[in-house]
GROMACS .gro file of C-alpha atoms in nm:
model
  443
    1UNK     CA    1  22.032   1.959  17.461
    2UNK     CA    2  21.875   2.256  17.336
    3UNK     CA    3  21.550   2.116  17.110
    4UNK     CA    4  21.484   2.390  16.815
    5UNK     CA    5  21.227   2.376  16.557
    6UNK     CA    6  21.304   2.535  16.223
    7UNK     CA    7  21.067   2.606  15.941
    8UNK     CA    8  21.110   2.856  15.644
    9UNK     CA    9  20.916   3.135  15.802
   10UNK     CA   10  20.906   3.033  16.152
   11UNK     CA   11  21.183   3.004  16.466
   12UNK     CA   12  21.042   2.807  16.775
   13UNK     CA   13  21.308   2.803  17.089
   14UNK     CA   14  21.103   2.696  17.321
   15UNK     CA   15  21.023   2.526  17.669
   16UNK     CA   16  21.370   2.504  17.733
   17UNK     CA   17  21.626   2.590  17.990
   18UNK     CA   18  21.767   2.878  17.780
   19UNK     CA   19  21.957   3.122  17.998
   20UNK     CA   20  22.101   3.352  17.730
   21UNK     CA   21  22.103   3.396  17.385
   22UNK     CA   22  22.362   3.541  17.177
   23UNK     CA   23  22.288   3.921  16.997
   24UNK     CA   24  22.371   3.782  16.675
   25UNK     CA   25  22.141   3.462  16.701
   26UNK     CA   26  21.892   3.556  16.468
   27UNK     CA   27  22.094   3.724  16.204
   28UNK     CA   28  22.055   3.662  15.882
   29UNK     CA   29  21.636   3.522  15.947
   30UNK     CA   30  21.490   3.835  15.724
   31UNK     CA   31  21.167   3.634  15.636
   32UNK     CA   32  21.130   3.503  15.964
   33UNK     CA   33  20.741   3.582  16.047
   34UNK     CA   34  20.718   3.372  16.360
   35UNK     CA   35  20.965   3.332  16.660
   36UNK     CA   36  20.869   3.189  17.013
   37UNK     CA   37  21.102   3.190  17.307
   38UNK     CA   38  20.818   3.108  17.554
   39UNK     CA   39  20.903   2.947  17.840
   40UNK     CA   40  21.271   2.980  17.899
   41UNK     CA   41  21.520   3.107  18.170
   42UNK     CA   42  21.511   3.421  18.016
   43UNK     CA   43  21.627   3.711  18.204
   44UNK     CA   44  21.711   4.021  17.925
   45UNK     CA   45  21.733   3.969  17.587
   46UNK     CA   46  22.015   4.168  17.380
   47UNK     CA   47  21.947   4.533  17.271
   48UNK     CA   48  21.961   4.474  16.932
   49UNK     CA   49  21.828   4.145  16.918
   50UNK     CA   50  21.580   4.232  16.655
   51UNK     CA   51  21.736   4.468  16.406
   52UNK     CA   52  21.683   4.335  16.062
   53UNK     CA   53  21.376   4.138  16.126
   54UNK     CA   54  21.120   4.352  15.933
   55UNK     CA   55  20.851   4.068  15.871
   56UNK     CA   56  20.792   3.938  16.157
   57UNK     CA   57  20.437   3.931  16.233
   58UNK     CA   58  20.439   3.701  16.600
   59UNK     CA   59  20.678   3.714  16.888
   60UNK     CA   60  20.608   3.504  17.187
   61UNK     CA   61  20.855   3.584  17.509
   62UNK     CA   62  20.578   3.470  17.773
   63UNK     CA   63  20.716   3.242  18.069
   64UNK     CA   64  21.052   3.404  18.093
   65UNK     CA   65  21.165   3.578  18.396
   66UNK     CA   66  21.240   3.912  18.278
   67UNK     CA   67  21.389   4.126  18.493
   68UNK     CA   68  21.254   4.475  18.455
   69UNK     CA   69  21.503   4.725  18.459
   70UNK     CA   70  21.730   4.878  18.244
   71UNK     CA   71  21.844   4.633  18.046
   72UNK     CA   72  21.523   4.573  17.957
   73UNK     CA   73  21.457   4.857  17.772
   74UNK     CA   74  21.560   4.787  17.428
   75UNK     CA   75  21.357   4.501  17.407
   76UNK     CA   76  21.005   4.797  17.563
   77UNK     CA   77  21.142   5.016  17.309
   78UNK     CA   78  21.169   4.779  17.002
   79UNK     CA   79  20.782   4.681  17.128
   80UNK     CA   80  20.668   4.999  17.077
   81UNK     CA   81  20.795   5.031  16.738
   82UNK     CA   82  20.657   4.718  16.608
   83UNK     CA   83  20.337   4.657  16.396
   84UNK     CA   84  20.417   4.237  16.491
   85UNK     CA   85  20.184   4.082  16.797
   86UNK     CA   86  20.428   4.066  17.071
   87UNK     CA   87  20.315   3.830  17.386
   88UNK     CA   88  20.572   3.952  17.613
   89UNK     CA   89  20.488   3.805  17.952
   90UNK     CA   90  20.565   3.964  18.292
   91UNK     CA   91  20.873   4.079  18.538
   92UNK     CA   92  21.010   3.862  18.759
   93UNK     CA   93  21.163   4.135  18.915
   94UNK     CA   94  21.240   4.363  19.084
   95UNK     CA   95  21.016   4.378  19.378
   96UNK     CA   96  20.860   4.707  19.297
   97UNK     CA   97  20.754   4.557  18.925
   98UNK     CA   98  20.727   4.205  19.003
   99UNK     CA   99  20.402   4.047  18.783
  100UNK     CA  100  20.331   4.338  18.611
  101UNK     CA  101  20.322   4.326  18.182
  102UNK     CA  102  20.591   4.450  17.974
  103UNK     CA  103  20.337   4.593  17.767
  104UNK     CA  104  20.174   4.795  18.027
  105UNK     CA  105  20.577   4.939  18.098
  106UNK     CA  106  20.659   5.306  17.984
  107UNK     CA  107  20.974   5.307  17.841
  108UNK     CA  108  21.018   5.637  17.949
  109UNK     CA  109  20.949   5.591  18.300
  110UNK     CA  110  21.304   5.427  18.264
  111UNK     CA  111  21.601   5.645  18.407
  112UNK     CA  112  21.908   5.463  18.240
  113UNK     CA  113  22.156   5.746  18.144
  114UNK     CA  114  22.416   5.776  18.391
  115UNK     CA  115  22.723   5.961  18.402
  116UNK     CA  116  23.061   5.933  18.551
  117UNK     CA  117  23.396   6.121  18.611
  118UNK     CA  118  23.733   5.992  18.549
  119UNK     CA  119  24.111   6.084  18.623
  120UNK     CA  120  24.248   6.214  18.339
  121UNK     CA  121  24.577   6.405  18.367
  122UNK     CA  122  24.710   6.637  18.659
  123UNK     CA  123  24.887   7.019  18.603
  124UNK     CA  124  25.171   7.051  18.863
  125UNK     CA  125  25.141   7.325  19.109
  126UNK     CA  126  24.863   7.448  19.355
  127UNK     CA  127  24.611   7.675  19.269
  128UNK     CA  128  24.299   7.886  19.411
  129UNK     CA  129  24.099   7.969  19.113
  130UNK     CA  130  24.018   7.800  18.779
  131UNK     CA  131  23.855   7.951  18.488
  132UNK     CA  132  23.767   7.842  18.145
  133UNK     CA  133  23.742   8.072  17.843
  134UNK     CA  134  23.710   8.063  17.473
  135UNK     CA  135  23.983   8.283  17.248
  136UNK     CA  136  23.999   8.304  16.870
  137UNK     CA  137  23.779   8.007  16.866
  138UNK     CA  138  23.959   7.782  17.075
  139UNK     CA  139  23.893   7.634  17.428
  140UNK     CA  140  24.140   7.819  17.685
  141UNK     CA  141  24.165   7.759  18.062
  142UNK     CA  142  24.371   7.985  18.288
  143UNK     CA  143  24.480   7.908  18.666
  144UNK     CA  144  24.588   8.125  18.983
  145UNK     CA  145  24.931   7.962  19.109
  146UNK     CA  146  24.980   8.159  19.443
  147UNK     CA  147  25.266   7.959  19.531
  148UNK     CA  148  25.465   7.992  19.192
  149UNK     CA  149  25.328   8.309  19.152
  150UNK     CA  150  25.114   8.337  18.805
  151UNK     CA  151  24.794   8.287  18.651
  152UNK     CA  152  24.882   8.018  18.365
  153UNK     CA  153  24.685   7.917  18.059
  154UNK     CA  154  24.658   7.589  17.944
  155UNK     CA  155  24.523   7.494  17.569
  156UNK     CA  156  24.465   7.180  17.400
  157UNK     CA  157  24.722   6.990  17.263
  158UNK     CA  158  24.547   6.814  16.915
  159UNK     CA  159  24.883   6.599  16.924
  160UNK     CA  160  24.965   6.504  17.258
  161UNK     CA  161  24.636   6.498  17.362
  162UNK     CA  162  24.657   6.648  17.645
  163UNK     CA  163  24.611   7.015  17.796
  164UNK     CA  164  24.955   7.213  17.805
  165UNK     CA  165  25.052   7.540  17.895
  166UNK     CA  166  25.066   7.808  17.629
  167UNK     CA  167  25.177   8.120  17.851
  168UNK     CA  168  25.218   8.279  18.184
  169UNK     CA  169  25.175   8.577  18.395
  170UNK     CA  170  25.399   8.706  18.661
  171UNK     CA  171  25.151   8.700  18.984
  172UNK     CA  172  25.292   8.683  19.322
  173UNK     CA  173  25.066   8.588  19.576
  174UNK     CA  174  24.769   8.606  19.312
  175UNK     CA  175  24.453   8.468  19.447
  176UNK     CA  176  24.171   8.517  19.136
  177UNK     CA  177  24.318   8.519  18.748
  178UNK     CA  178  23.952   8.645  18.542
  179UNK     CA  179  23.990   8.644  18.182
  180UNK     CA  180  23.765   8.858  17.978
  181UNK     CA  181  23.792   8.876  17.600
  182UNK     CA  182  23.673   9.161  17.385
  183UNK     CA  183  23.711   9.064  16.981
  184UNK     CA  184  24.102   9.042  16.945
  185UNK     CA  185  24.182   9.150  17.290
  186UNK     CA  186  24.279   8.953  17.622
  187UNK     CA  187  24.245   9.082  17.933
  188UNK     CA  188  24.331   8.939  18.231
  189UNK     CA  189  24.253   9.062  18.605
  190UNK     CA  190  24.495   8.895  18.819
  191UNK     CA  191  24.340   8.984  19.221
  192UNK     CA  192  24.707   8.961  19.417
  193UNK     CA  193  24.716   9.008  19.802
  194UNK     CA  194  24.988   9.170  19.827
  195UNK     CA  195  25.176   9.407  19.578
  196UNK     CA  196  24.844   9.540  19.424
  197UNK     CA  197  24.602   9.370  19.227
  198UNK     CA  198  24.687   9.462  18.792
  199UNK     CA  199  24.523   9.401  18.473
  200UNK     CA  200  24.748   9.244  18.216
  201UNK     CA  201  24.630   9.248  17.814
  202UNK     CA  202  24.733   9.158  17.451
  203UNK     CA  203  24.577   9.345  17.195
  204UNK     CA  204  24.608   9.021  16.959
  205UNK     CA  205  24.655   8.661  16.937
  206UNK     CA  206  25.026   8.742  16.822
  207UNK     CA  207  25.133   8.945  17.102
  208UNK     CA  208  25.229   8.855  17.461
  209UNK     CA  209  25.029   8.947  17.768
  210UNK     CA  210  25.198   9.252  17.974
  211UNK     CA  211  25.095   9.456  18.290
  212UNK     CA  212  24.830   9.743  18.153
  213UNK     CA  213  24.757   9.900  18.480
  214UNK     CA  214  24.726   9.899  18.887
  215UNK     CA  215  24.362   9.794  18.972
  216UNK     CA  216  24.198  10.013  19.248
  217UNK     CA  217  24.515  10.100  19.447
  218UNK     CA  218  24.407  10.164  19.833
  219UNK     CA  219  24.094   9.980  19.829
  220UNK     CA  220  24.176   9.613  19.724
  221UNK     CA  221  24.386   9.476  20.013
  222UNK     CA  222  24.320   9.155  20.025
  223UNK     CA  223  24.088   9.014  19.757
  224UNK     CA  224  23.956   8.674  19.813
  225UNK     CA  225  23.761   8.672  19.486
  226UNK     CA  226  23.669   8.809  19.141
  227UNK     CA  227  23.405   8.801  18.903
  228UNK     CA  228  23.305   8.940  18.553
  229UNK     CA  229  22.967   9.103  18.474
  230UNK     CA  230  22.814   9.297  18.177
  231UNK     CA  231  22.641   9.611  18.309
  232UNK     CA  232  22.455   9.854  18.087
  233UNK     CA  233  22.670   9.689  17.793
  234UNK     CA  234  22.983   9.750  17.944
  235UNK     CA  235  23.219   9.528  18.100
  236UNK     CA  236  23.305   9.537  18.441
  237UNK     CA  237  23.507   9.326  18.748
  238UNK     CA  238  23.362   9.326  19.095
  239UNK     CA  239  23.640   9.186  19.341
  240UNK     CA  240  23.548   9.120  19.720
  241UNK     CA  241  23.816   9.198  19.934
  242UNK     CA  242  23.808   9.043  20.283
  243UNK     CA  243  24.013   9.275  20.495
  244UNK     CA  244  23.870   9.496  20.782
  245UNK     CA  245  24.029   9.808  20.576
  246UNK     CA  246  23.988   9.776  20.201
  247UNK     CA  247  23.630   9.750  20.021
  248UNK     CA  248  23.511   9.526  19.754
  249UNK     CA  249  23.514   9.738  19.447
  250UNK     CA  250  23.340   9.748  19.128
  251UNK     CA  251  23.565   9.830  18.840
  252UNK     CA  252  23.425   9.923  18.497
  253UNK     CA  253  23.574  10.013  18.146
  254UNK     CA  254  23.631  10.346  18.107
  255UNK     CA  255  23.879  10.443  17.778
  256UNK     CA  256  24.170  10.217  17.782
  257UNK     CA  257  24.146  10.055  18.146
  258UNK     CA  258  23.906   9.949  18.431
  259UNK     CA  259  23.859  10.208  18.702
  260UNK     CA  260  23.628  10.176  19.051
  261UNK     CA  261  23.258  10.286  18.997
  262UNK     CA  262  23.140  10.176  19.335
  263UNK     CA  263  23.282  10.069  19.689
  264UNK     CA  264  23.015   9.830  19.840
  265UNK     CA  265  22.993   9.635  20.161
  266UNK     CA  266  23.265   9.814  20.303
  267UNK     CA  267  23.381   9.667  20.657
  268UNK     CA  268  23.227   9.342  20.623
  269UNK     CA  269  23.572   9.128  20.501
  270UNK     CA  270  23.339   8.975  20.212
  271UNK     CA  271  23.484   8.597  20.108
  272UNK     CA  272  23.314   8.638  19.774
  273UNK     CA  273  23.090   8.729  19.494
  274UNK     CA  274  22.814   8.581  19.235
  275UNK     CA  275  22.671   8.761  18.972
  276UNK     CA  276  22.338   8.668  18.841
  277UNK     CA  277  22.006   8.780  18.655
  278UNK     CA  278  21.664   8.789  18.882
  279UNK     CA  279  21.363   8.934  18.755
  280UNK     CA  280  21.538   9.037  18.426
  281UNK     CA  281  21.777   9.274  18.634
  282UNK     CA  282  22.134   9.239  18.666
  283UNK     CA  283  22.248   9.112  19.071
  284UNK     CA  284  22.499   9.058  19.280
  285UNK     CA  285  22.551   8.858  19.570
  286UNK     CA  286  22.842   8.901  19.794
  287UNK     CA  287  22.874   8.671  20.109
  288UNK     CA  288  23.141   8.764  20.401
  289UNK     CA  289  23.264   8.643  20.741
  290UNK     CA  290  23.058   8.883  20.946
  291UNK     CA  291  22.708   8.850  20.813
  292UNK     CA  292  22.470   8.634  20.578
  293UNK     CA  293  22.519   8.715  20.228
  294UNK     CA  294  22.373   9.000  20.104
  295UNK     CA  295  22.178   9.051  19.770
  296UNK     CA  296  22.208   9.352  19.550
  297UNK     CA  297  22.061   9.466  19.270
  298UNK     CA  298  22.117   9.699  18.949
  299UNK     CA  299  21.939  10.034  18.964
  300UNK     CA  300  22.040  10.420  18.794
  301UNK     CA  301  22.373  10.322  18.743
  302UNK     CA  302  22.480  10.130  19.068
  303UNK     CA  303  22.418   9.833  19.314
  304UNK     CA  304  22.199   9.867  19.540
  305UNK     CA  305  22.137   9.643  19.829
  306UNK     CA  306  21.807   9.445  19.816
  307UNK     CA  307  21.780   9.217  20.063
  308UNK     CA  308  22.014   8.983  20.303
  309UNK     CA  309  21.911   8.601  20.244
  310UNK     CA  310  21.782   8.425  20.541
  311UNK     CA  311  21.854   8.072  20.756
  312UNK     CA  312  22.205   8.137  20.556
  313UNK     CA  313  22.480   8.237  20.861
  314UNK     CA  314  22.855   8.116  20.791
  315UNK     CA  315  22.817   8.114  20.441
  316UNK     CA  316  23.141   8.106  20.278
  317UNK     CA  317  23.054   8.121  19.902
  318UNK     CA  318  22.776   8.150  19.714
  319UNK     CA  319  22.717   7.988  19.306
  320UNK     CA  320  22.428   8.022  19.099
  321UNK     CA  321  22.261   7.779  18.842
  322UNK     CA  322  21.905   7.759  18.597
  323UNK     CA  323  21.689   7.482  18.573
  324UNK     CA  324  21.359   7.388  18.454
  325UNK     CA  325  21.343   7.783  18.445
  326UNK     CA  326  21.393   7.836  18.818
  327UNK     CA  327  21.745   7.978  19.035
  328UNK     CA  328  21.938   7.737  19.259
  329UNK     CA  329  22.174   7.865  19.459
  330UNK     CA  330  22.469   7.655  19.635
  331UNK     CA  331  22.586   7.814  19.934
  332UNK     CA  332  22.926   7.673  20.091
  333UNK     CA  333  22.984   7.671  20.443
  334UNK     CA  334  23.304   7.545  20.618
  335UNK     CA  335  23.150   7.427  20.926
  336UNK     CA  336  22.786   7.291  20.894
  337UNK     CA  337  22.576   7.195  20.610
  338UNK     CA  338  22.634   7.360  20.232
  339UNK     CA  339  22.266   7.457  20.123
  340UNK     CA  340  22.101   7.459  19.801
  341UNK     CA  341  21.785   7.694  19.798
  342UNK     CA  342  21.553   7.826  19.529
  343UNK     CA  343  21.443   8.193  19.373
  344UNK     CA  344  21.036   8.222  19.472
  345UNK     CA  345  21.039   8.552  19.337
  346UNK     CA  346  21.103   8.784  19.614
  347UNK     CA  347  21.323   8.573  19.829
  348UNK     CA  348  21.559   8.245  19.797
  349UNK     CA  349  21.423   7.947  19.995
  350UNK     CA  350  21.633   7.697  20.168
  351UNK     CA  351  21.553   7.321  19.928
  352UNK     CA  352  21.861   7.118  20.021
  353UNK     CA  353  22.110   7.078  20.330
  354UNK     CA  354  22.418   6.903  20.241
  355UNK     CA  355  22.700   6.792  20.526
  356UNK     CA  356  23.012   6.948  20.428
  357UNK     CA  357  23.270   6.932  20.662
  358UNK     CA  358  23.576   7.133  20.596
  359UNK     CA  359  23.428   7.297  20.229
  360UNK     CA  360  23.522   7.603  20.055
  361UNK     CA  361  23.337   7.564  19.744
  362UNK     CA  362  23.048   7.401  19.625
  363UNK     CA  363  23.001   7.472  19.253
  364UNK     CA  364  22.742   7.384  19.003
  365UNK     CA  365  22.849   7.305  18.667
  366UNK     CA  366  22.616   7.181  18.357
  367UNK     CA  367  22.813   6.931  18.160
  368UNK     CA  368  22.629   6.813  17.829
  369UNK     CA  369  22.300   6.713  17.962
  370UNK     CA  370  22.386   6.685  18.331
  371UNK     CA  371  22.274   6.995  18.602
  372UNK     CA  372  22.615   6.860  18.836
  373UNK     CA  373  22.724   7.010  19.138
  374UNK     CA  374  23.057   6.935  19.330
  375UNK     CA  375  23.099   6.961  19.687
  376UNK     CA  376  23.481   7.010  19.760
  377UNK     CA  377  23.644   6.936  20.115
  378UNK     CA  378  23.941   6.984  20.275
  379UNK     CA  379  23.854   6.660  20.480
  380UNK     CA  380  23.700   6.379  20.276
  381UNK     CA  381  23.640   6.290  19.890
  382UNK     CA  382  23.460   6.592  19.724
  383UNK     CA  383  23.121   6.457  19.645
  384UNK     CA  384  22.963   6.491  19.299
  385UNK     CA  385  22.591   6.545  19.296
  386UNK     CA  386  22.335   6.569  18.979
  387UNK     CA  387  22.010   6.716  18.998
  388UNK     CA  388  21.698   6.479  19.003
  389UNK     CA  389  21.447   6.674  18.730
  390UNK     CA  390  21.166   6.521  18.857
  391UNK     CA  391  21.246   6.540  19.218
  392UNK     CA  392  21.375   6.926  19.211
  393UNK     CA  393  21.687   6.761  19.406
  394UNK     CA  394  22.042   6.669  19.448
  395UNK     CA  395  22.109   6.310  19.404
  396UNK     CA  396  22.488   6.180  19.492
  397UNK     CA  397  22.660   6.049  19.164
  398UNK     CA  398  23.030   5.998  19.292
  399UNK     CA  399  23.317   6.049  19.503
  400UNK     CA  400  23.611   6.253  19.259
  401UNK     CA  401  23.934   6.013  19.320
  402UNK     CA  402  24.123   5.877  19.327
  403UNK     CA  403  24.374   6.063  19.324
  404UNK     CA  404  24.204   6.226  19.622
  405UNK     CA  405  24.150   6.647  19.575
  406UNK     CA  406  24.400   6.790  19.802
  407UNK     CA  407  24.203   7.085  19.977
  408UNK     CA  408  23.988   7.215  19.624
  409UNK     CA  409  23.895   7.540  19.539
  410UNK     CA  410  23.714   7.588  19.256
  411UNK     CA  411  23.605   7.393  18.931
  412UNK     CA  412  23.571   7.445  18.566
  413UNK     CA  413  23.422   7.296  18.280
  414UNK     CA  414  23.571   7.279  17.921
  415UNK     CA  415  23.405   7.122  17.573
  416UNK     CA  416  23.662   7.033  17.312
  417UNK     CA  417  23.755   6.777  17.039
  418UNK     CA  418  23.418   6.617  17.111
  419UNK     CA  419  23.530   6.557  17.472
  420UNK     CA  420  23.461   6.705  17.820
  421UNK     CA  421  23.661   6.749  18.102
  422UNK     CA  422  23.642   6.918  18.463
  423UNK     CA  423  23.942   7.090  18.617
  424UNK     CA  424  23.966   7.103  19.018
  425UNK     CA  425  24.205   7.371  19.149
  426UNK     CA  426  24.330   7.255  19.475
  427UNK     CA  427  24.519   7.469  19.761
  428UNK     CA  428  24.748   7.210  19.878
  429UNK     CA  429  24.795   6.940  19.588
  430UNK     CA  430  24.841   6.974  19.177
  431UNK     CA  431  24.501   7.058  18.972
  432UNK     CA  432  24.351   6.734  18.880
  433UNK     CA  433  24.174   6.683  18.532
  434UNK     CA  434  23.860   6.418  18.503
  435UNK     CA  435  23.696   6.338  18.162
  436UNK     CA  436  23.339   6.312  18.143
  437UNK     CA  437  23.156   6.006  18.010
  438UNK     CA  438  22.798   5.960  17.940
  439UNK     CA  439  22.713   5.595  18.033
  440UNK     CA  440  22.402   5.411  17.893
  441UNK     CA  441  22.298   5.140  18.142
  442UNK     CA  442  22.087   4.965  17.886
  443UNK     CA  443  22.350   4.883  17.670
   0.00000   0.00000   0.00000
């Protein structure tokens, strides 16, 4: 039987075999001054053990076998906000901390935010691309359905709760749908391989989206990709086309519609293209099936090529991300390790191999505080991975399923209604949704 000692200002639970103790135990105590829990079979206490108890001016927790990892964080926290004489005794474990002070613990030193990814709802259909954009202030997302032929945007349902679709466009065979709005206006590049790639638009949120004009007829054969970059304060499209006889082409505003400025890499079948700042400059970086990928950059009104990037053959696709002010890239390869490497100012530097057997995309997204990137494969469970701040690295966080990604090729973010969710297009399976939660492990 538990033996307490109660006085007016005082609370002494101790040299017993106390294993636990509830997180409402001491409420109500607001002129307690002294409490002892010495000598127990204390492992954690509860976060908020404390709250309310202002006065007191002695805690004893020595004897207790604390065990010194997250969940013991509240109580290294509330220590440090204290003005009350706190003997707090030592870890028990783990290993690593065993016999060492909780006073001589940096909370900070602590790594207990986690996150995690799950299943939320599923959009019928396959589909090759996935982008997210905002329009008239609200959260859009727009997918490239080769085998039902359109690029379909989804918005939010406030009601249902759930994403639904809001239009279509008629794509056959489309492989890339790239939104780009300007004010009022909604453009849409949808990159088909056959029938000729077109730009659809609406001039407002009240209109429908309908066919504006042919995009680069002749030179985009077979485009495997598209992306949208500002250049000189204009916007333009760069689409890689991977056929021995077309060219990727860079397509700018010019009036009323988007017509070729440049041809580059032109026999090399290019798989597809990143745009991204270095050095302040505007680049691009355009990997293909018969060399390593090449890096250009912006000079007198064109692209011109800068360098190739080395230790990088079979690279499939190439993605970009900032952190702690440097550039990642993640390079996908089909067969062999995916690579992350690193901008040292004149050259990118492999950091990171990754085995990914059977990939075609390996994209880094930044959802609320977390640099992720997701490894997609045509084999296996895509792996999720979060960079490691201190370590400069990817760290695995979790397989995505189930319901296992069905071939994936690409991934988007979107922020609404306070939530967050990721979107995997898949080639061979529906588009799968997951909702992502922050997790606090000290709770």
């Amino acid at each position: 039987m538990m033996a307490v000692q109660m006085a007016d200002l005082g609370s002494f639970i101790e040299d017993n075999k106390i294993g636990s103790i509830s997180k409402n135990a001491l409420r109500g105590l607001r002129s307690l001054t002294h409490l002892s829990l010495a000598n127990n079979h204390l492992e954690v206490l509860p976060r908020f053990l404390f709250r309310g108890l202002d006065t007191l001016t002695h805690v004893d927790l020595r004897g207790n076998p604390f065990q010194c990892d997250c969940r013991v964080l509240g109580l290294l926290q509330w220590m440090a906000s204290v003005n009350a004489s706190v003997g707090s005794g030592a870890c028990a474990g783990p290993a690593a901390l065993a016999g060492k002070q909780l006073q001589h613990l940096e909370p900070t030193s602590f790594k207990c935010r986690s996150a995690e990814l799950t299943w939320f709802q599923r959009i019928e259909d396959p589909a090759l691309s996935v982008e997210a954009f905002s329009y008239q202030g609200a959260a859009h997302v727009v997918l490239a359905q080769p085998f039902v032929g359109r690029c379909l945007i989804l918005v939010w349902d406030y009601s249902l709760q759930r994403f639904r679709p809001e239009e279509e466009v008629s794509a056959p065979s489309v492989v890339s749908c790239k939104p780009l709005v300007l004010g009022p206006r909604l453009f849409v590049l949808c990159a088909r391989l056959w029938g000729g790639s077109q730009m659809w638009g609406r001039a407002g949120p009240e209109l429908r989206l309908a066919p504006l004009q042919a995009l680069g007829p002749g030179r985009l054969l077979r485009p495997n990709d598209a992306e949208l970059l500002w250049l000189d304060g204009q916007p333009c499209f760069l689409v890689a086309d991977a056929s021995k006889a077309g060219t990727t082409t860079l397509l700018c505003r010019q009036g009323a519609g988007f017509y070729p400025r440049q041809s580059l890499h032109a026999w090399r079948r290019d798989t597809d293209a990143e745009a991204l700042q270095l050095d302040g400059r505007p680049h691009l970086l355009l990997a293909s099936a018969s060399q390593r990928p090449v890096l250009f950059q912006w000079r007198g009104g064109r692209f011109e090529r800068r360098t190739d990037i080395p230790e990088a053959e079979g690279v499939y696709a190439a993605r970009h991300f900032h952190a702690a002010g440097q550039v990642f890239l993640c390079l996908t390869r089909f067969i062999g390790d995916s690579m992350v490497m690193r901008w040292d100012g004149a050259m990118f530097r492999p950091l990171q191999h990754l085995p990914s057997r059977g990939a075609h995309v390996f994209q880094p997204l930044l959802i609320a505080k977390d640099q992720l990137a997701i490894l997609g494969s045509d084999f296996a469970f895509s792996q999720v991975f979060r960079l490691e701040p201190e370590k400069g690295l990817l760290e695995p966080l979790q397989e995505l399923g189930p319901p296992a990604l069905l071939s994936p090729r690409a991934f988007a973010h979107v922020a609404l209604a306070g939530k967050r969710f990721l979107f995997a297009a898949c080639f061979k399976g529906p588009t799968q949704i997951y909702q992502h939660h922050e997790l606090d492990l000290s709770a």
